[in-house]
Short mmCIF file of C-alpha atoms in Angstrom, two decimals:
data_model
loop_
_atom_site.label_atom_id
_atom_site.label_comp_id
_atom_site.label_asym_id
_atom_site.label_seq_id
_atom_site.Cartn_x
_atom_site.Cartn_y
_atom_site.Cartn_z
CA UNK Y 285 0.00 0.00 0.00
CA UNK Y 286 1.25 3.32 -1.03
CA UNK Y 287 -0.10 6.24 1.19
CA UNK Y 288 0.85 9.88 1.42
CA UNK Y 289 -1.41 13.33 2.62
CA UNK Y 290 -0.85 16.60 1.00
CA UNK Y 291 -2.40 20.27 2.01
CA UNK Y 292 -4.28 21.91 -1.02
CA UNK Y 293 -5.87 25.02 -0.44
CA UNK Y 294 -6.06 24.19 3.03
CA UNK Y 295 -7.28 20.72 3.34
CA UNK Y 296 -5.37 18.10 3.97
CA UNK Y 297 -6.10 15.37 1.63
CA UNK Y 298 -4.89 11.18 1.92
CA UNK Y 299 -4.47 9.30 -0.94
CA UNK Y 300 -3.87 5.77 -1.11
CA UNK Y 301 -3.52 2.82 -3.38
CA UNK Y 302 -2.40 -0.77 -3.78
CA UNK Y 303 -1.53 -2.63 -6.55
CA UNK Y 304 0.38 -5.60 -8.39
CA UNK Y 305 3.94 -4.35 -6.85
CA UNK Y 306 4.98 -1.39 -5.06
CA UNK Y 307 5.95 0.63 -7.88
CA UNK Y 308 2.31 1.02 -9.43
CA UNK Y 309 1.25 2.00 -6.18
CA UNK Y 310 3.88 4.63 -5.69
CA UNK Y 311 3.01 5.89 -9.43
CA UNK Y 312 -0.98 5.76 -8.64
CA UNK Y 313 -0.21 8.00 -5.98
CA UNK Y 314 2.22 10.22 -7.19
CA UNK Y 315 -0.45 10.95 -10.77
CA UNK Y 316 -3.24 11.16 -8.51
CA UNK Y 317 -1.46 14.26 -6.30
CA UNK Y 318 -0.45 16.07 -9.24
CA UNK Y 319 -3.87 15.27 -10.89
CA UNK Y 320 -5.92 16.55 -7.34
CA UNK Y 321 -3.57 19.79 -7.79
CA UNK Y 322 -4.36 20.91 -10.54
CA UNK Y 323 -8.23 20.18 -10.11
CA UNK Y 324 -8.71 21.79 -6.68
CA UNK Y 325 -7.12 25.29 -8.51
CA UNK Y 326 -9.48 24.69 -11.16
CA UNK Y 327 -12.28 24.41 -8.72
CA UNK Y 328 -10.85 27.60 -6.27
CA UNK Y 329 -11.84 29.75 -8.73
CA UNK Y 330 -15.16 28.23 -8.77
CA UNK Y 331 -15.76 28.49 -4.98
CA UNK Y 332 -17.32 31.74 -4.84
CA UNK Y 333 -19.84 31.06 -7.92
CA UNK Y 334 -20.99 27.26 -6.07
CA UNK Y 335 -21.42 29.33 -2.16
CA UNK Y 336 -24.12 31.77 -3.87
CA UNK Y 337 -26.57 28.77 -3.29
CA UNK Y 338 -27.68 29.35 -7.49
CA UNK Y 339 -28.66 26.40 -9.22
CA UNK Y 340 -29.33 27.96 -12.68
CA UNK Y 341 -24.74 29.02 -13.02
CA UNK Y 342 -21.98 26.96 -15.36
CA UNK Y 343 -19.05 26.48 -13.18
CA UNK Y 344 -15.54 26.05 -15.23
CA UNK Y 345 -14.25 23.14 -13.17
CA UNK Y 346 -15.81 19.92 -13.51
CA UNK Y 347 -15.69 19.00 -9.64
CA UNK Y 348 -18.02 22.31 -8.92
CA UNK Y 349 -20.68 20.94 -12.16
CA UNK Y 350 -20.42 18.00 -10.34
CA UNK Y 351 -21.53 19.41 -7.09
CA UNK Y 352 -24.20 21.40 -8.37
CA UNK Y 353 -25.42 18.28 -10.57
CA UNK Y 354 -26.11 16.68 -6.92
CA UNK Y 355 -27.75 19.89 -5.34
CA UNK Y 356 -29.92 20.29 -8.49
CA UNK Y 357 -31.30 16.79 -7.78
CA UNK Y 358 -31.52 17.29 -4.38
CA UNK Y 359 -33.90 20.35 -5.73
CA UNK Y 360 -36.00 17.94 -7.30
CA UNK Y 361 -36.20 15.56 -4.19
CA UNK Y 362 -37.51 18.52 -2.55
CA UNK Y 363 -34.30 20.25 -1.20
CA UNK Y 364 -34.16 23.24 -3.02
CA UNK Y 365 -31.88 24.88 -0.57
CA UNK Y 366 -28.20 24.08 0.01
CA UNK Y 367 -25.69 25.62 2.81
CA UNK Y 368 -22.40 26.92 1.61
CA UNK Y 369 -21.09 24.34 3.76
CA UNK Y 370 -22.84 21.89 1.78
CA UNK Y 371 -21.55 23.17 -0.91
CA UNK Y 372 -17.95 23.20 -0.59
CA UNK Y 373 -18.03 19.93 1.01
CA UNK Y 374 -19.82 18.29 -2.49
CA UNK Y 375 -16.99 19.74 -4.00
CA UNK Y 376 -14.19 18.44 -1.92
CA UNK Y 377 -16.25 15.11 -2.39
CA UNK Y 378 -16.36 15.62 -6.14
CA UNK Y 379 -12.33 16.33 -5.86
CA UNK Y 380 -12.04 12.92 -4.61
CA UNK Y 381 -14.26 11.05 -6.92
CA UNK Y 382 -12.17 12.69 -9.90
CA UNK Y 383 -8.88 12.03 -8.50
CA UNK Y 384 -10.18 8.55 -7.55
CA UNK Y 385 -11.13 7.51 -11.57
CA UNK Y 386 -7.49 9.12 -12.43
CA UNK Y 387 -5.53 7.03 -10.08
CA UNK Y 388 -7.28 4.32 -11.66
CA UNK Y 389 -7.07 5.01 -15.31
CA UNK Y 390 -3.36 5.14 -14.98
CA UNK Y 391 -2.51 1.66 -14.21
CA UNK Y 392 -4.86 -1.43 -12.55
CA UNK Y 393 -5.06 -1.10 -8.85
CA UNK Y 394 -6.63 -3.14 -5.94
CA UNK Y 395 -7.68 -0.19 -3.98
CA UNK Y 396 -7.78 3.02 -4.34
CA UNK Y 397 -9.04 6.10 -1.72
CA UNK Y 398 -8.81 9.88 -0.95
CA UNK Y 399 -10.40 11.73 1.60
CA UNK Y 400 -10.25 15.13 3.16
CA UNK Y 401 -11.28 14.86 6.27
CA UNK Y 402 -14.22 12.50 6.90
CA UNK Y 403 -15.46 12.87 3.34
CA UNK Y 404 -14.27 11.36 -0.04
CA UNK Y 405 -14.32 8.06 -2.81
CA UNK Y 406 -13.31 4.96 -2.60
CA UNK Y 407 -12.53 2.18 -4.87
CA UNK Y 408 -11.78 -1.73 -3.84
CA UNK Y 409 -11.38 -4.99 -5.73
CA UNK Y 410 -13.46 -7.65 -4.14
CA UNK Y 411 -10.98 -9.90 -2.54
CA UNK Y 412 -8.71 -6.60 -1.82
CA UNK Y 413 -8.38 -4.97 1.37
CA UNK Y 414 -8.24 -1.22 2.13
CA UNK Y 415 -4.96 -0.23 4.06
CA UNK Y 416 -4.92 3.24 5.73
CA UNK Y 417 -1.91 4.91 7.80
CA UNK Y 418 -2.60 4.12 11.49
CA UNK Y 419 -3.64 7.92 11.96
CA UNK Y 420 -6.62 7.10 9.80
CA UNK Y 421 -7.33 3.86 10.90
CA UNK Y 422 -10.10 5.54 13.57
CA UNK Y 423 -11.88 7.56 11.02
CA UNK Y 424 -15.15 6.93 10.72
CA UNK Y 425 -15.53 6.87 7.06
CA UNK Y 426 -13.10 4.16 7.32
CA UNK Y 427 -15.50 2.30 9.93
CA UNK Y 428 -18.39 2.58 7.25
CA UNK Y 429 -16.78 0.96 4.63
CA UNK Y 430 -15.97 -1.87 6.93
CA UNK Y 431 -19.65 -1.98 7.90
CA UNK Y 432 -20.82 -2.10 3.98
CA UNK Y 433 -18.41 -4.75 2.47
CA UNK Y 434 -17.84 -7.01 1.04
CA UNK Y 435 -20.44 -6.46 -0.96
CA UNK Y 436 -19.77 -2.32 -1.82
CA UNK Y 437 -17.21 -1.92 -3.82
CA UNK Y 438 -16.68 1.70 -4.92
CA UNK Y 439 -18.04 4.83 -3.85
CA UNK Y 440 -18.36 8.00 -1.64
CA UNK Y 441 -18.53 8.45 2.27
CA UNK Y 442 -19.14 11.50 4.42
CA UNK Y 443 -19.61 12.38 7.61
CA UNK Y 444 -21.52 15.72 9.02
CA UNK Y 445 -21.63 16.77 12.49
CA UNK Y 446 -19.65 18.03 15.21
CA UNK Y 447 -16.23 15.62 14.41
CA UNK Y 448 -16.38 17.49 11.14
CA UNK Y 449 -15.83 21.37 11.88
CA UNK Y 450 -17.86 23.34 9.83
CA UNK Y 451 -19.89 20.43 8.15
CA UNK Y 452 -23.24 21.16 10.19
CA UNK Y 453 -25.89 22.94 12.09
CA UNK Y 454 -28.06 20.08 13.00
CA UNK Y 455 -27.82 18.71 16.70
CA UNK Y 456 -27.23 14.93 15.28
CA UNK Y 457 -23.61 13.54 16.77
CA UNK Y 458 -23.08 11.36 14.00
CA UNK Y 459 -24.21 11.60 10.19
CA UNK Y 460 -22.69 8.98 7.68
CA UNK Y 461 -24.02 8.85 4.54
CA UNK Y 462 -23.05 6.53 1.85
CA UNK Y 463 -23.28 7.30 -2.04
CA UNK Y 464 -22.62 5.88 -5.36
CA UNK Y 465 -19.79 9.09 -5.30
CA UNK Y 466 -18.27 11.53 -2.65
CA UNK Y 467 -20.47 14.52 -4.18
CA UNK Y 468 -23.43 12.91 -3.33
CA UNK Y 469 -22.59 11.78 -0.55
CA UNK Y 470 -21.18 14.84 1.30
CA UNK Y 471 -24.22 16.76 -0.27
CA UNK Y 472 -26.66 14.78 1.60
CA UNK Y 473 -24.82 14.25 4.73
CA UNK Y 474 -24.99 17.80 5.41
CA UNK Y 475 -28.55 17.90 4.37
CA UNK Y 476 -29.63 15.13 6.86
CA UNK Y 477 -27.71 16.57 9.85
CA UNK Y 478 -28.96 20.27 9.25
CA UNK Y 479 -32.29 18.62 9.57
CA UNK Y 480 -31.84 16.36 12.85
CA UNK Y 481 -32.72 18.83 15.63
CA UNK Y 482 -34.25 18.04 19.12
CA UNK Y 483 -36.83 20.32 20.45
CA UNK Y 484 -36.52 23.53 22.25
CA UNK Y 485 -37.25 21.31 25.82
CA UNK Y 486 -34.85 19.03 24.93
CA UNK Y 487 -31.78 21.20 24.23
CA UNK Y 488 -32.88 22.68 27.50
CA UNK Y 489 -32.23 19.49 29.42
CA UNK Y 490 -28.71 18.15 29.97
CA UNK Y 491 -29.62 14.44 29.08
CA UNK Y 492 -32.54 14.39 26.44
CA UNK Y 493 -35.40 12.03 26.89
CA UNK Y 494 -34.88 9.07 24.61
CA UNK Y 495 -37.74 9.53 22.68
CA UNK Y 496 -36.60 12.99 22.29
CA UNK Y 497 -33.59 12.05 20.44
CA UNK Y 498 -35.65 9.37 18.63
CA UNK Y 499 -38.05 12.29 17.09
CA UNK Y 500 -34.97 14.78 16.21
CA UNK Y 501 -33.54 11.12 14.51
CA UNK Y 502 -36.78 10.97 12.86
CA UNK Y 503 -36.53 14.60 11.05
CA UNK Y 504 -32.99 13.26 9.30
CA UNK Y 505 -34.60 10.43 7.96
CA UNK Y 506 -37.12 12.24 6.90
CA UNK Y 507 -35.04 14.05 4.48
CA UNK Y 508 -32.83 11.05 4.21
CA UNK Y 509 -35.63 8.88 2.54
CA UNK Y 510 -36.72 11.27 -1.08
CA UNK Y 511 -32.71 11.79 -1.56
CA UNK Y 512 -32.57 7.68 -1.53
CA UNK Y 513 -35.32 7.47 -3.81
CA UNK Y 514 -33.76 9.67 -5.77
CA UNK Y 515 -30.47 8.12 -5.99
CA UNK Y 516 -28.55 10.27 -4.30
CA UNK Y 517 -27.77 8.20 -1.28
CA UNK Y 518 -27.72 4.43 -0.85
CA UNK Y 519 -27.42 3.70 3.08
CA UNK Y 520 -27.70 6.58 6.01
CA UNK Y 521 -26.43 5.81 9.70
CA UNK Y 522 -27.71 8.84 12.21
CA UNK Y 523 -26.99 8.83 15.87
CA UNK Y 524 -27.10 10.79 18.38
CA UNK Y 525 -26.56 10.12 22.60
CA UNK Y 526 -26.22 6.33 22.01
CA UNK Y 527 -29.17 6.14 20.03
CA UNK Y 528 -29.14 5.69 16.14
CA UNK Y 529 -31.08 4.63 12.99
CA UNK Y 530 -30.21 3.07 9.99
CA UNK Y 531 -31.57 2.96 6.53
CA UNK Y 532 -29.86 0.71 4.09
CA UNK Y 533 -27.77 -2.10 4.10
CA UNK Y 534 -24.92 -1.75 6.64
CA UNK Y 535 -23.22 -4.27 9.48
CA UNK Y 536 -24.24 -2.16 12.81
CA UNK Y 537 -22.06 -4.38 14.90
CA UNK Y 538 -19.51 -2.89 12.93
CA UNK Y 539 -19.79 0.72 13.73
CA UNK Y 540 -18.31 0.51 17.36
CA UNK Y 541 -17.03 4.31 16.93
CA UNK Y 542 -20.70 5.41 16.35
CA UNK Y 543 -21.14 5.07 19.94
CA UNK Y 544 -24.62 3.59 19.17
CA UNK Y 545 -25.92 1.32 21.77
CA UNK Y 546 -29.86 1.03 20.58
CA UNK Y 547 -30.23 0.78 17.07
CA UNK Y 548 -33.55 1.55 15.25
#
């Protein structure tokens, strides 16, 4: 496995791969850094045009069309609005997915990730296994993929809420969201968490009732369930207090860092 993390407009981003020797793994890694570099400029100048919250604008860099592609269907699954936060975090998921398909392209791997944060994409042959420096090996992201193979194979994983600093707004601990790419994926997660919110009582009360959190649980997958019908997400874990719910197919005896004792 061939790892190394590099700070691009300031995110630090981890890119990974494996391979048939060590030498296509080193040259994954080293095409998919210069490749994310020159994408994440091409997006910068983008930023400013994807944080007006439009829907109707032609972004320059494909990773910012990608991100509004996922908040214009998120429109049409009846979230019409969209948090700069949201925003910039479908394009750092976008910047993954691109860089992802390049490090691929370029010579046959076994795996292949990069994430900023606890959002990007993901690629892994079925009898492969993901390796991840053990400074990432507690990541949650990480923890979800474990929890949806072996049958997943490729995709996008986010995470909104308070381990993520400016992800969220929602009171949910814990959103994880996965997607067939890292656009959709950290679209939505941000979507669901802004949504999970206990009641004015509750925040008022320094341990919530449980039915409490259930309810504010309830409001994310709400708004989880039209963005699944509409593609845009594929399994949803939300917790909250020990407390969480799951939609889609996922291990939950797998997702110890969750902190999830009673599963709905």
């Amino acid at each position: 496995m061939s790892t190394t993390s590099v700070e691009i407009s300031g995110a630090i981003y981890h890119l990974g791969a494996s391979g048939n020797g060590a030498s296509v793994a080193d040259s994954a890694v080293a095409a998919g850094v210069a490749f994310l570099r020159q994408t994440a400029a091409e997006a910068d100048s983008d930023m400013d045009l994807v944080s007006q919250g439009h829907l109707d604008v032609l972004p320059r860099s494909e990773a910012a069309r990608t991100a509004l592609e996922a908040a214009r269907t998120a429109a049409h699954a009846g979230h019409p609005d969209h948090s700069v936060a949201a925003a910039k975090y479908a394009v750092a998921g976008a910047l993954a997915d691109q860089t992802v398909q390049h490090m691929r392209a370029a010579s046959h791997l076994e795996s292949a990730y990069v994430v900023s944060g606890e959002c990007g994409a993901f690629s892994i042959d079925f009898e492969a296994v993901l390796d991840v420096p053990s400074d990432l090996r507690g990541a949650l992201w990480l923890e979800m993929i474990r929890g949806l193979r072996p049958g997943v194979i490729k995709g996008g994983i986010a995470v909104a809420g308070p381990r993520v600093p400016n992800s969220a707004d929602g009171d949910a601990d814990i959103v994880a969201i996965y997607a067939r790419s890292g656009a959709e994926a950290a679209l939505s997660a941000i979507l669901i968490a802004d949504s999970v919110e206990l009641s004015d009582r509750a925040k008022n009360q320094t341990i919530p009732a449980a039915e409490d959190i259930w309810d504010a649980l309830s409001k994310g997958v709400r708004v989880l369930s039209p963005l699944r019908q509409a593609n845009l997400v594929r399994t949803g874990v939300l917790a909250h207090r020990g407390r969480g719910r799951c939609i889609g197919q996922i291990a939950q005896d797998r997702l110890l860092r969750f902190g999830v004792s009673d599963w709905r």
